[in-house]
Amino acid sequence: MKVVGQKTPRVDGPALVRGKPVFTDDLRLPGLLHLKILRSPHAHARIKHIDARDALKMTGVVAVLTHEDFKPLYYTSAGQGYPEPSPRDMLVLDRTVRFVGDRVAVVAAETVEAAQAALAKIQVDYEQLPAIFDPREAIDHPVVIHPEDGPRGIHDAQRNIASYLHAELGDAEKGLAASTYVFEGEYSTPYVQQAHIEPHITLTWLDANGRLIIRTSTQVPFHVRRIVSELLDVPIGQIQVIKPRIGGAFGGKQEILNEELCAAITLKTGRPARMEMTREEEFYAARARHPMTIRLKVGVDEKGTFRAVDMNILENCGAYAPHALTVMSVTAQKTLSLYRCSNIRVEAQAVYTNLPIAGAYRGYGTTQGIFAMEVLMDEIAAELNIDPIELRLRNCYEVGDEIPIAKVFGEGGEGYPIVLHSTGLKACLEEGRGSTRWDKVRQGAKTGPVRRGIGVAVAGQGSGIPGIDMGSAFLKMNEDASFNLLVGATDLGTGSDTALAQIAAEVLEVPVQRIVVYSSDTDFTPFDTGAYASSTTYISGGAVKKAAEKVKEQILSQGKKLLGTDRAVIQNGFVRADNGEQLSYQEICTRSMYTDDQMQIMATASHLSYDSPPPFNATFAEVSVDTETGLVRVERIVSITDAGQIINPQMAEGQVEGAIPQALGMALSEYMIFDEEGAPINTDFTNYHIFTALDMPELVVRFIPGHEPTGPFGAKAVAEIPINAPAPAVVNAIYNACGVRIRSLPIKAEDILDGFAALSKKSPH
């Protein structure tokens, strides 16, 4: 291939490196109003009375909206396909607030300062209600967080259970009873934040014809249009959503967070409006990764071969439940798609608490499940004295295997059968073994105050949501043999516009510079469900490939007509007849437009797949552990990924190199802290430490050559897979270094010291 698989500069690179005004907030609108949100100081309260008259009297204040200004329509902020699998449990503004930071009112003013000052003038009389912060206590707690009749889709509101899953394949109980050994453990992960550079930001205005324009930093422009239309009673045809360049998202912008409030102010005042969340608000009022506690029980035979798995998931979804059902569904489905097992039982509950709302975050539940499974795998290997790599090789799925759990858990309901057409997981493990000092470090002496260890973990993910995710593309040809590619797929900064251009260029046999990409605008680009679930390359790329193939057929057909022959082929930008005559793409397009057999060479295509081929990853972590201070230093990460045919090597490497700091942060330093009243404490990057360049270990990033027959040119997804395995690999490396087993993230120095002290008591010498 000439374009796919080659290092190709990003199509949006020149504008980005030159600092051109390409982001949401780079547009200046005359008469702009600035919005600020009054947020609840209480974790759970009922608004008895709200009075905004003093705020409205302030200079520069133009409007204040409260719950009295919106119809009581319950919806979900989750930007998912329709009908959404998430419960509809939220109002735009509610008379009940359910976490510290919940929305009470919105102020629009001439300046940010005036809007901020007006918040203090809004008088709110609250009736405080008892609150729940512990997800274990939430079920059957006397306090009911959503007692109203209006919400829909909640599994059991009176028990605070937002969503529930139960499934059984084979007979897990019998399988466990028949196993030679049964291992079990409980594993937990905390709230962590996406921490994208660009905050949530939205601009709205009315165009010359009175249509509502929404320019917003979002992963899901078509879902924004649909949900705003429903909430504000504006026909979809009267709304245009524009997605400019995005400064990071990681799932956090798969939500409709501010667009509806901004639009409501514009509709009320007729003026442009702007809302930008502060960094502090991003921590408690945006979305975070769902904290989970997972109990796993695995039965194996004497060789460590899986016989049964029992998985119990407790998910804290916070005060509302966007993504609650689907995240824990993915936790079970992706985690149990790694290893062959015929007896599986899963029970999962997502519960409401009076804490901030969790949502989509890169990995989407897989990260939590892989942490539990891969740490338990290390425990099994240690107990049975089996090399951890060997134990995984014995159990992992192979090409031709059907993954039965995929049929059980789909997007909020049953899924589709998935047969593994490609897997490089074994190759990833073997490549990793050869790229590390696996045997030397693992079997080396564990003495002295600072001890070295190595660990491994593996992971799978998916390539879009089967039977749900649909992408589409429009491609048209110009006289100079350039092509306009219009896609609804959303480039979040990942470079997906470039990957899609490469796919089109490869089909059309032209340089990638001939492909002019435009994404995403609900007025001009065709529908796409959005950039999530690692779907863009596989799903939207499939649509682009189909559209390009149709255009190529039209070029050939027109070329044959103009050459007066039935026998011709396309070669390097020419249509060549058997007799040696040829026409360039330019000639064919120009004559087709102006003089001969006139037509616009163009095509559209849509793509949906019932396959979702899993990419795989093996991550090896090498750490040093100071047994006197409990400090852990990650020395080296080796990340080996099977993503099928890599479309753009540099961008694929960038995906991995960006995921690993997020994963190491979750392992070692990131977690949100709340006081006894449920108020967030660490809401800045001084007190919430994300991994920076100074913290990073040596990285080795490699890809296994592969070809997925269902993907465009053999490609699978690469966006989420590298984030899942680093945390359990680090935990397993710590065990190898000093014998301390960690089952709860983040890893804390005191847990290392307590564990080491307990070991020392058992073995004083």
JSON list of N, CA, C and O in Angstrom, two decimals, residues 284-301:
[
{"chain": "A", "resi": 284, "resn": "TYR", "atom": "N", "xyz": [-15.63, 18.55, 39.33]},
{"chain": "A", "resi": 284, "resn": "TYR", "atom": "CA", "xyz": [-16.81, 18.05, 40.04]},
{"chain": "A", "resi": 284, "resn": "TYR", "atom": "C", "xyz": [-18.12, 18.14, 39.25]},
{"chain": "A", "resi": 284, "resn": "TYR", "atom": "O", "xyz": [-19.10, 17.50, 39.62]},
{"chain": "A", "resi": 285, "resn": "ALA", "atom": "N", "xyz": [-18.12, 18.94, 38.17]},
{"chain": "A", "resi": 285, "resn": "ALA", "atom": "CA", "xyz": [-19.39, 19.12, 37.46]},
{"chain": "A", "resi": 285, "resn": "ALA", "atom": "C", "xyz": [-19.37, 18.56, 36.05]},
{"chain": "A", "resi": 285, "resn": "ALA", "atom": "O", "xyz": [-20.40, 18.58, 35.38]},
{"chain": "A", "resi": 286, "resn": "ALA", "atom": "N", "xyz": [-18.22, 18.09, 35.59]},
{"chain": "A", "resi": 286, "resn": "ALA", "atom": "CA", "xyz": [-18.18, 17.40, 34.30]},
{"chain": "A", "resi": 286, "resn": "ALA", "atom": "C", "xyz": [-18.43, 15.92, 34.57]},
{"chain": "A", "resi": 286, "resn": "ALA", "atom": "O", "xyz": [-19.34, 15.56, 35.30]},
{"chain": "A", "resi": 287, "resn": "ARG", "atom": "N", "xyz": [-17.65, 15.07, 34.00]},
{"chain": "A", "resi": 287, "resn": "ARG", "atom": "CA", "xyz": [-17.82, 13.63, 34.25]},
{"chain": "A", "resi": 287, "resn": "ARG", "atom": "C", "xyz": [-16.47, 13.02, 34.60]},
{"chain": "A", "resi": 287, "resn": "ARG", "atom": "O", "xyz": [-15.43, 13.57, 34.28]},
{"chain": "A", "resi": 288, "resn": "ALA", "atom": "N", "xyz": [-16.51, 11.85, 35.26]},
{"chain": "A", "resi": 288, "resn": "ALA", "atom": "CA", "xyz": [-15.28, 11.18, 35.68]},
{"chain": "A", "resi": 288, "resn": "ALA", "atom": "C", "xyz": [-15.43, 9.68, 35.42]},
{"chain": "A", "resi": 288, "resn": "ALA", "atom": "O", "xyz": [-16.50, 9.21, 35.02]},
{"chain": "A", "resi": 289, "resn": "ARG", "atom": "N", "xyz": [-14.37, 8.94, 35.63]},
{"chain": "A", "resi": 289, "resn": "ARG", "atom": "CA", "xyz": [-14.46, 7.48, 35.50]},
{"chain": "A", "resi": 289, "resn": "ARG", "atom": "C", "xyz": [-15.26, 6.91, 36.66]},
{"chain": "A", "resi": 289, "resn": "ARG", "atom": "O", "xyz": [-15.09, 7.34, 37.81]},
{"chain": "A", "resi": 290, "resn": "HIS", "atom": "N", "xyz": [-16.15, 5.95, 36.37]},
{"chain": "A", "resi": 290, "resn": "HIS", "atom": "CA", "xyz": [-16.95, 5.34, 37.42]},
{"chain": "A", "resi": 290, "resn": "HIS", "atom": "C", "xyz": [-16.06, 4.61, 38.43]},
{"chain": "A", "resi": 290, "resn": "HIS", "atom": "O", "xyz": [-15.31, 3.70, 38.05]},
{"chain": "A", "resi": 291, "resn": "PRO", "atom": "N", "xyz": [-16.14, 4.96, 39.71]},
{"chain": "A", "resi": 291, "resn": "PRO", "atom": "CA", "xyz": [-15.48, 4.11, 40.71]},
{"chain": "A", "resi": 291, "resn": "PRO", "atom": "C", "xyz": [-16.18, 2.76, 40.73]},
{"chain": "A", "resi": 291, "resn": "PRO", "atom": "O", "xyz": [-17.41, 2.67, 40.64]},
{"chain": "A", "resi": 292, "resn": "MET", "atom": "N", "xyz": [-15.40, 1.70, 40.86]},
{"chain": "A", "resi": 292, "resn": "MET", "atom": "CA", "xyz": [-15.97, 0.36, 40.88]},
{"chain": "A", "resi": 292, "resn": "MET", "atom": "C", "xyz": [-15.30, -0.50, 41.93]},
{"chain": "A", "resi": 292, "resn": "MET", "atom": "O", "xyz": [-14.11, -0.35, 42.21]},
{"chain": "A", "resi": 293, "resn": "THR", "atom": "N", "xyz": [-16.09, -1.41, 42.49]},
{"chain": "A", "resi": 293, "resn": "THR", "atom": "CA", "xyz": [-15.56, -2.50, 43.30]},
{"chain": "A", "resi": 293, "resn": "THR", "atom": "C", "xyz": [-15.98, -3.79, 42.61]},
{"chain": "A", "resi": 293, "resn": "THR", "atom": "O", "xyz": [-17.18, -4.00, 42.36]},
{"chain": "A", "resi": 294, "resn": "ILE", "atom": "N", "xyz": [-15.01, -4.62, 42.28]},
{"chain": "A", "resi": 294, "resn": "ILE", "atom": "CA", "xyz": [-15.29, -5.84, 41.54]},
{"chain": "A", "resi": 294, "resn": "ILE", "atom": "C", "xyz": [-14.80, -7.03, 42.36]},
{"chain": "A", "resi": 294, "resn": "ILE", "atom": "O", "xyz": [-13.64, -7.09, 42.76]},
{"chain": "A", "resi": 295, "resn": "ARG", "atom": "N", "xyz": [-15.73, -7.95, 42.61]},
{"chain": "A", "resi": 295, "resn": "ARG", "atom": "CA", "xyz": [-15.36, -9.23, 43.25]},
{"chain": "A", "resi": 295, "resn": "ARG", "atom": "C", "xyz": [-15.27, -10.28, 42.15]},
{"chain": "A", "resi": 295, "resn": "ARG", "atom": "O", "xyz": [-16.21, -10.47, 41.38]},
{"chain": "A", "resi": 296, "resn": "LEU", "atom": "N", "xyz": [-14.14, -10.94, 42.09]},
{"chain": "A", "resi": 296, "resn": "LEU", "atom": "CA", "xyz": [-13.91, -11.95, 41.06]},
{"chain": "A", "resi": 296, "resn": "LEU", "atom": "C", "xyz": [-13.61, -13.28, 41.73]},
{"chain": "A", "resi": 296, "resn": "LEU", "atom": "O", "xyz": [-12.84, -13.36, 42.69]},
{"chain": "A", "resi": 297, "resn": "LYS", "atom": "N", "xyz": [-14.22, -14.33, 41.20]},
{"chain": "A", "resi": 297, "resn": "LYS", "atom": "CA", "xyz": [-13.91, -15.69, 41.65]},
{"chain": "A", "resi": 297, "resn": "LYS", "atom": "C", "xyz": [-13.64, -16.51, 40.38]},
{"chain": "A", "resi": 297, "resn": "LYS", "atom": "O", "xyz": [-14.47, -16.54, 39.46]},
{"chain": "A", "resi": 298, "resn": "VAL", "atom": "N", "xyz": [-12.46, -17.13, 40.33]},
{"chain": "A", "resi": 298, "resn": "VAL", "atom": "CA", "xyz": [-12.07, -17.89, 39.14]},
{"chain": "A", "resi": 298, "resn": "VAL", "atom": "C", "xyz": [-11.70, -19.31, 39.55]},
{"chain": "A", "resi": 298, "resn": "VAL", "atom": "O", "xyz": [-10.88, -19.51, 40.46]},
{"chain": "A", "resi": 299, "resn": "GLY", "atom": "N", "xyz": [-12.31, -20.29, 38.90]},
{"chain": "A", "resi": 299, "resn": "GLY", "atom": "CA", "xyz": [-11.96, -21.69, 39.11]},
{"chain": "A", "resi": 299, "resn": "GLY", "atom": "C", "xyz": [-11.08, -22.18, 37.98]},
{"chain": "A", "resi": 299, "resn": "GLY", "atom": "O", "xyz": [-11.37, -21.93, 36.81]},
{"chain": "A", "resi": 300, "resn": "VAL", "atom": "N", "xyz": [-9.99, -22.88, 38.31]},
{"chain": "A", "resi": 300, "resn": "VAL", "atom": "CA", "xyz": [-9.07, -23.40, 37.30]},
{"chain": "A", "resi": 300, "resn": "VAL", "atom": "C", "xyz": [-8.75, -24.85, 37.59]},
{"chain": "A", "resi": 300, "resn": "VAL", "atom": "O", "xyz": [-8.96, -25.35, 38.72]},
{"chain": "A", "resi": 301, "resn": "ASP", "atom": "N", "xyz": [-8.21, -25.55, 36.58]},
{"chain": "A", "resi": 301, "resn": "ASP", "atom": "CA", "xyz": [-7.75, -26.92, 36.82]},
{"chain": "A", "resi": 301, "resn": "ASP", "atom": "C", "xyz": [-6.29, -26.88, 37.28]},
{"chain": "A", "resi": 301, "resn": "ASP", "atom": "O", "xyz": [-5.72, -25.81, 37.50]}
]
